């Protein structure tokens, strides 16, 4: 089978440069790229030998024959790129989150459906074995009714974490990003809850600048999603030291928690109950096999599904990405109105 001809539209999302080496290991040929920033175009030329480079993605799509697009512009740029790509029959992989607003995400989903193209949203958490296993166990009822979950994503901030100015420059722009930490880091929780439980009834959001002085967007945020039988919290921080990227799932028959790459299950039996914590928690570190081929990283999964015709994993589906964006937008609206937003 011929190599997949891939173009890159947008290069200001730093995650791009971590994914391109994975594309290099696949039957993929990177045949073109577009970004307004000349140094980024030059980086793609120098490191990957790409010569068909343009400031505007419209020129890229008109001039270069391709099969698929890696979309790594600003969150707000994604809708226009996907619409233009879909109109030319190009499948798209969009780096998380899907967009800056729910309306933009809906445009992207509509364009892919109208033109019959594939659209995948790449969530780095989708390739985390501990989280994938936790979601599998929650879904099958291993801890009974999961009545609460907390998805907590935090670090000291994009700039402090070493992101380039091309990246943090637009993350700190509410229009280009959609907000601040509430979009960039609450998005993971919004996607996980969407994949597991679908659309919540109501959403509450709080986003504030608590630590960074003279900062243009929120540096800490929380989104609470209210379902019939569960309350889910997505927590984000751009000021936490040290960083934290883990999840907690509470069920009436046990608890699952990811801990730095491990997955731990705890529970107590009725005779072990105590108001101040049981003496025995029946702690078990769950064996987690490596992710299978085709599910080890975003580029590999994208190419595998395009080559085989298989569906993208649910977490990376455009439908889940769009619903996650609805939750994020509702969280932003709730923060502004100081009211719950009904979906």
Short mmCIF file of C-alpha atoms in Angstrom, two decimals:
data_model
loop_
_atom_site.label_atom_id
_atom_site.label_comp_id
_atom_site.label_asym_id
_atom_site.label_seq_id
_atom_site.Cartn_x
_atom_site.Cartn_y
_atom_site.Cartn_z
CA UNK A 1 0.00 0.00 0.00
CA UNK A 2 1.32 3.46 -0.90
CA UNK A 3 2.57 5.79 1.79
CA UNK A 4 0.04 8.20 3.24
CA UNK A 5 0.71 11.71 1.95
CA UNK A 6 0.47 14.05 4.94
CA UNK A 7 0.54 17.84 5.13
CA UNK A 8 0.82 19.98 8.24
CA UNK A 9 -1.55 22.93 8.62
CA UNK A 10 -0.48 25.15 11.50
CA UNK A 11 2.73 24.71 13.47
CA UNK A 12 2.18 26.90 16.55
CA UNK A 13 0.93 24.04 18.72
CA UNK A 14 4.15 22.71 20.25
CA UNK A 15 2.74 19.17 20.47
CA UNK A 16 3.33 18.95 16.73
CA UNK A 17 7.08 18.61 17.15
CA UNK A 18 6.64 15.66 19.50
CA UNK A 19 4.32 13.87 17.07
CA UNK A 20 6.24 14.26 13.83
CA UNK A 21 8.93 11.72 14.87
CA UNK A 22 6.12 9.17 15.35
CA UNK A 23 4.79 9.88 11.86
CA UNK A 24 8.32 9.25 10.57
CA UNK A 25 8.16 5.64 11.84
CA UNK A 26 5.01 4.97 9.78
CA UNK A 27 4.26 4.53 6.06
CA UNK A 28 3.81 8.28 5.82
CA UNK A 29 5.40 10.94 3.65
CA UNK A 30 5.21 14.52 4.87
CA UNK A 31 4.70 16.43 1.63
CA UNK A 32 3.88 19.98 2.67
CA UNK A 33 3.20 22.47 5.42
CA UNK A 34 1.69 25.86 6.11
CA UNK A 35 2.07 28.40 8.88
CA UNK A 36 2.34 32.23 8.91
CA UNK A 37 5.62 32.04 10.86
CA UNK A 38 8.65 31.67 8.61
CA UNK A 39 10.92 30.19 11.35
CA UNK A 40 8.46 27.35 11.89
CA UNK A 41 8.25 26.63 8.17
CA UNK A 42 12.03 26.62 8.08
CA UNK A 43 12.11 24.19 11.03
CA UNK A 44 9.87 21.76 9.11
CA UNK A 45 12.09 22.09 6.04
CA UNK A 46 15.34 21.64 7.94
CA UNK A 47 14.26 18.76 10.20
CA UNK A 48 11.94 16.86 7.84
CA UNK A 49 13.06 17.83 4.35
CA UNK A 50 9.70 19.39 3.46
CA UNK A 51 10.02 21.92 0.63
CA UNK A 52 6.38 22.67 -0.27
CA UNK A 53 5.83 25.34 2.38
CA UNK A 54 3.30 28.17 2.47
CA UNK A 55 2.22 30.93 4.85
CA UNK A 56 -1.47 30.16 4.13
CA UNK A 57 -3.09 26.73 4.38
CA UNK A 58 -5.43 27.50 1.47
CA UNK A 59 -2.39 27.71 -0.82
CA UNK A 60 -1.08 24.47 0.66
CA UNK A 61 -4.30 22.59 -0.08
CA UNK A 62 -4.50 24.03 -3.61
CA UNK A 63 -0.90 23.25 -4.49
CA UNK A 64 0.01 19.96 -2.81
CA UNK A 65 -1.55 16.57 -3.46
CA UNK A 66 -2.25 14.96 -0.09
CA UNK A 67 -4.38 12.37 1.70
CA UNK A 68 -4.52 13.79 5.21
CA UNK A 69 -3.76 16.82 7.36
CA UNK A 70 -2.17 17.24 10.78
CA UNK A 71 -3.86 20.33 12.26
CA UNK A 72 -1.72 22.19 14.82
CA UNK A 73 -2.75 25.83 14.63
CA UNK A 74 -4.40 27.83 17.38
CA UNK A 75 -7.63 26.43 18.81
CA UNK A 76 -9.58 29.12 16.94
CA UNK A 77 -7.85 28.29 13.63
CA UNK A 78 -8.95 24.67 13.63
CA UNK A 79 -12.47 25.18 12.26
CA UNK A 80 -11.33 27.01 9.13
CA UNK A 81 -8.56 24.50 8.46
CA UNK A 82 -10.81 21.46 8.82
CA UNK A 83 -13.55 23.01 6.67
CA UNK A 84 -11.06 23.78 3.89
CA UNK A 85 -9.43 20.35 4.16
CA UNK A 86 -12.72 18.44 4.22
CA UNK A 87 -13.90 20.31 1.12
CA UNK A 88 -10.88 18.80 -0.68
CA UNK A 89 -11.53 15.31 0.69
CA UNK A 90 -8.68 15.35 3.20
CA UNK A 91 -8.88 13.46 6.49
CA UNK A 92 -7.80 15.45 9.54
CA UNK A 93 -6.10 14.80 12.86
CA UNK A 94 -6.57 17.81 15.16
CA UNK A 95 -4.41 18.27 18.22
CA UNK A 96 -6.45 18.74 21.38
CA UNK A 97 -8.73 20.45 22.20
CA UNK A 98 -10.99 20.43 19.16
CA UNK A 99 -11.53 24.20 18.96
CA UNK A 100 -11.85 27.41 20.96
CA UNK A 101 -15.66 27.32 21.13
CA UNK A 102 -18.50 24.85 20.80
CA UNK A 103 -19.75 26.57 17.64
CA UNK A 104 -16.36 26.08 15.99
CA UNK A 105 -16.30 22.41 16.97
CA UNK A 106 -19.77 21.89 15.51
CA UNK A 107 -18.61 23.46 12.24
CA UNK A 108 -15.73 20.99 12.08
CA UNK A 109 -17.95 17.99 12.73
CA UNK A 110 -20.50 19.20 10.20
CA UNK A 111 -17.81 19.70 7.52
CA UNK A 112 -16.41 16.19 7.99
CA UNK A 113 -19.86 14.63 7.78
CA UNK A 114 -20.85 16.70 4.75
CA UNK A 115 -17.76 15.70 2.76
CA UNK A 116 -17.40 12.16 4.12
CA UNK A 117 -13.92 12.68 5.59
CA UNK A 118 -12.39 11.29 8.78
CA UNK A 119 -11.82 13.59 11.75
CA UNK A 120 -9.80 12.56 14.82
CA UNK A 121 -9.05 14.65 17.91
CA UNK A 122 -5.73 13.69 19.46
CA UNK A 123 -5.86 13.59 23.27
CA UNK A 124 -2.47 12.62 24.72
CA UNK A 125 -4.36 10.94 27.57
CA UNK A 126 -5.77 8.42 25.08
CA UNK A 127 -2.36 6.71 24.95
CA UNK A 128 -1.90 6.60 28.75
CA UNK A 129 -2.21 2.90 29.70
CA UNK A 130 -3.24 3.58 33.31
CA UNK A 131 -6.03 5.97 32.36
CA UNK A 132 -7.26 3.79 29.50
CA UNK A 133 -7.46 0.81 31.87
CA UNK A 134 -9.21 2.90 34.54
CA UNK A 135 -11.84 4.04 32.05
CA UNK A 136 -12.34 0.44 30.91
CA UNK A 137 -12.88 -0.76 34.50
CA UNK A 138 -15.24 2.12 35.31
CA UNK A 139 -17.27 1.40 32.19
CA UNK A 140 -17.69 -2.28 33.01
CA UNK A 141 -18.74 -1.55 36.61
CA UNK A 142 -15.65 -2.78 38.45
CA UNK A 143 -16.19 -0.23 41.25
CA UNK A 144 -19.98 -0.31 41.07
CA UNK A 145 -21.79 2.94 40.43
CA UNK A 146 -19.21 5.63 39.74
CA UNK A 147 -20.85 8.59 41.42
CA UNK A 148 -17.90 10.98 41.28
CA UNK A 149 -14.67 11.45 39.34
CA UNK A 150 -11.95 14.06 39.49
CA UNK A 151 -9.66 14.68 36.54
CA UNK A 152 -6.88 16.92 37.82
CA UNK A 153 -4.39 18.36 35.32
CA UNK A 154 -1.82 20.87 36.47
CA UNK A 155 1.65 22.35 36.02
CA UNK A 156 3.33 25.71 36.64
CA UNK A 157 2.12 27.17 33.34
CA UNK A 158 2.91 26.86 29.63
CA UNK A 159 5.74 29.38 29.68
CA UNK A 160 7.25 27.91 32.84
CA UNK A 161 6.91 24.37 31.41
CA UNK A 162 9.16 25.33 28.50
CA UNK A 163 6.61 25.92 25.74
CA UNK A 164 7.83 28.15 22.92
CA UNK A 165 6.52 31.72 22.51
CA UNK A 166 4.69 30.52 19.40
CA UNK A 167 2.63 28.26 21.69
CA UNK A 168 2.18 30.19 24.92
CA UNK A 169 1.66 33.37 22.92
CA UNK A 170 -1.77 32.17 21.78
CA UNK A 171 -2.55 30.12 24.89
CA UNK A 172 -2.54 33.46 26.72
CA UNK A 173 -4.97 34.93 24.20
CA UNK A 174 -8.61 34.27 25.20
CA UNK A 175 -9.87 34.52 21.62
CA UNK A 176 -7.27 32.23 20.07
CA UNK A 177 -7.40 29.69 22.90
CA UNK A 178 -11.01 30.07 24.05
CA UNK A 179 -9.93 31.00 27.57
CA UNK A 180 -6.92 30.18 29.70
CA UNK A 181 -6.36 27.13 31.87
CA UNK A 182 -10.09 26.40 31.73
CA UNK A 183 -9.73 25.45 28.05
CA UNK A 184 -6.17 24.15 27.92
CA UNK A 185 -6.36 21.84 30.94
CA UNK A 186 -10.03 21.35 31.82
CA UNK A 187 -10.38 19.97 28.29
CA UNK A 188 -8.95 16.60 29.36
CA UNK A 189 -11.63 16.08 31.97
CA UNK A 190 -14.33 17.27 29.59
CA UNK A 191 -13.25 14.66 27.04
CA UNK A 192 -13.02 11.83 29.56
CA UNK A 193 -16.48 12.49 31.01
CA UNK A 194 -17.93 12.81 27.50
CA UNK A 195 -16.45 9.46 26.46
CA UNK A 196 -17.66 7.66 29.59
CA UNK A 197 -21.04 9.23 30.29
CA UNK A 198 -22.03 11.47 27.41
CA UNK A 199 -23.76 14.82 27.83
CA UNK A 200 -24.27 16.13 31.38
CA UNK A 201 -27.48 17.87 32.40
CA UNK A 202 -25.80 21.00 33.73
CA UNK A 203 -22.35 22.55 33.92
CA UNK A 204 -20.81 24.94 36.44
CA UNK A 205 -17.51 26.68 35.77
CA UNK A 206 -15.13 28.81 37.82
CA UNK A 207 -12.05 30.39 36.24
CA UNK A 208 -9.82 32.90 38.02
CA UNK A 209 -6.36 34.39 37.92
CA UNK A 210 -5.12 33.46 41.37
CA UNK A 211 -1.32 33.61 41.20
CA UNK A 212 0.13 35.13 38.03
CA UNK A 213 0.24 38.90 38.22
CA UNK A 214 -1.02 41.01 35.30
CA UNK A 215 -2.01 37.81 33.50
CA UNK A 216 -4.44 38.11 30.56
CA UNK A 217 -6.40 34.87 31.16
CA UNK A 218 -7.33 32.55 34.02
CA UNK A 219 -4.51 30.53 35.56
CA UNK A 220 -6.76 28.18 37.58
CA UNK A 221 -10.16 26.73 36.80
CA UNK A 222 -12.70 24.05 37.63
CA UNK A 223 -15.63 22.69 35.66
CA UNK A 224 -18.28 20.62 37.41
CA UNK A 225 -20.56 18.49 35.26
CA UNK A 226 -23.83 17.32 36.80
CA UNK A 227 -25.40 14.07 35.61
CA UNK A 228 -28.42 12.18 36.94
CA UNK A 229 -26.29 9.81 39.02
CA UNK A 230 -22.86 11.40 39.22
CA UNK A 231 -20.97 14.67 39.63
CA UNK A 232 -17.70 15.00 37.71
CA UNK A 233 -14.98 17.57 38.38
CA UNK A 234 -12.40 18.68 35.83
CA UNK A 235 -9.71 20.66 37.61
CA UNK A 236 -6.98 22.74 35.95
CA UNK A 237 -4.01 24.74 37.15
CA UNK A 238 -1.23 26.68 35.50
CA UNK A 239 0.37 27.45 38.88
CA UNK A 240 0.69 24.10 40.67
CA UNK A 241 4.12 22.98 41.83
CA UNK A 242 4.97 20.19 41.16
CA UNK A 243 2.89 19.20 38.17
CA UNK A 244 0.03 16.70 38.54
CA UNK A 245 -1.76 14.70 35.86
CA UNK A 246 -3.95 12.05 37.46
CA UNK A 247 -7.52 10.91 37.90
CA UNK A 248 -9.75 9.59 40.67
CA UNK A 249 -12.91 7.52 40.18
CA UNK A 250 -15.17 6.91 43.20
CA UNK A 251 -17.65 4.04 43.14
CA UNK A 252 -19.96 2.53 45.75
CA UNK A 253 -17.90 -0.68 45.65
CA UNK A 254 -14.41 0.78 45.39
CA UNK A 255 -12.07 3.49 44.17
CA UNK A 256 -9.73 3.66 41.21
CA UNK A 257 -6.87 6.13 41.12
CA UNK A 258 -4.05 6.71 38.67
CA UNK A 259 -0.77 7.50 40.40
CA UNK A 260 2.14 8.53 38.17
CA UNK A 261 1.62 5.77 35.64
CA UNK A 262 0.20 3.19 38.06
CA UNK A 263 -3.45 2.28 38.55
CA UNK A 264 -4.51 1.52 42.11
CA UNK A 265 -7.79 -0.02 43.23
CA UNK A 266 -8.92 0.19 46.87
CA UNK A 267 -12.07 -0.88 48.70
CA UNK A 268 -13.31 -1.79 52.15
CA UNK A 269 -15.71 -4.51 53.17
CA UNK A 270 -18.69 -3.64 55.42
CA UNK A 271 -16.98 -5.08 58.51
CA UNK A 272 -13.96 -2.84 57.85
CA UNK A 273 -15.93 0.40 57.83
CA UNK A 274 -14.64 3.31 59.91
CA UNK A 275 -15.55 6.98 60.11
CA UNK A 276 -11.86 7.86 60.17
CA UNK A 277 -10.65 5.54 57.43
CA UNK A 278 -10.54 1.79 57.37
CA UNK A 279 -7.53 -0.03 58.73
CA UNK A 280 -7.61 -2.21 55.63
CA UNK A 281 -8.13 -0.73 52.18
CA UNK A 282 -7.43 -3.90 50.19
CA UNK A 283 -5.04 -1.88 48.06
CA UNK A 284 -4.18 -3.48 44.75
CA UNK A 285 -1.89 -2.18 42.03
CA UNK A 286 -3.53 -3.34 38.82
CA UNK A 287 -1.38 -4.88 36.14
CA UNK A 288 -1.48 -2.75 33.02
CA UNK A 289 -0.30 -4.30 29.76
CA UNK A 290 1.41 -2.05 27.20
CA UNK A 291 -0.84 -0.34 24.71
CA UNK A 292 -1.26 -2.55 21.63
CA UNK A 293 0.08 -1.62 18.23
CA UNK A 294 -2.19 0.95 16.63
CA UNK A 295 -3.00 2.54 20.02
CA UNK A 296 0.42 3.63 21.24
CA UNK A 297 0.29 7.25 20.12
CA UNK A 298 -1.86 9.62 18.08
CA UNK A 299 -0.04 9.43 14.73
CA UNK A 300 0.08 5.63 14.85
CA UNK A 301 -3.64 5.39 15.65
CA UNK A 302 -4.62 7.93 13.00
CA UNK A 303 -2.70 6.16 10.24
CA UNK A 304 -3.81 2.71 11.41
CA UNK A 305 -7.49 3.69 11.25
CA UNK A 306 -7.13 5.38 7.86
CA UNK A 307 -5.36 2.33 6.42
CA UNK A 308 -7.78 -0.24 7.89
CA UNK A 309 -11.03 1.72 7.85
CA UNK A 310 -11.50 1.09 11.58
CA UNK A 311 -13.20 3.64 13.81
CA UNK A 312 -11.08 5.93 15.96
CA UNK A 313 -11.04 5.05 19.65
CA UNK A 314 -14.07 6.67 21.30
CA UNK A 315 -12.08 9.21 23.28
CA UNK A 316 -10.57 10.54 20.02
CA UNK A 317 -13.80 10.59 18.03
CA UNK A 318 -15.00 13.90 16.64
CA UNK A 319 -18.34 13.41 18.41
CA UNK A 320 -16.68 13.16 21.82
CA UNK A 321 -14.40 16.09 20.98
CA UNK A 322 -17.41 18.20 20.02
CA UNK A 323 -19.29 17.33 23.21
CA UNK A 324 -16.18 18.10 25.27
CA UNK A 325 -16.09 21.52 23.61
CA UNK A 326 -19.75 22.09 24.52
CA UNK A 327 -18.89 21.36 28.16
CA UNK A 328 -15.91 23.74 28.04
CA UNK A 329 -17.96 26.53 26.46
CA UNK A 330 -20.69 25.99 29.04
CA UNK A 331 -18.03 26.24 31.76
CA UNK A 332 -16.80 29.56 30.34
CA UNK A 333 -20.37 30.86 30.13
CA UNK A 334 -21.14 29.69 33.67
CA UNK A 335 -18.09 31.48 35.01
CA UNK A 336 -19.21 34.71 33.37
CA UNK A 337 -22.85 34.47 34.45
CA UNK A 338 -22.17 32.81 37.82
CA UNK A 339 -25.00 30.42 37.06
CA UNK A 340 -25.33 26.81 36.05
CA UNK A 341 -25.62 26.27 32.30
CA UNK A 342 -28.04 23.61 31.12
CA UNK A 343 -27.02 21.52 28.09
#
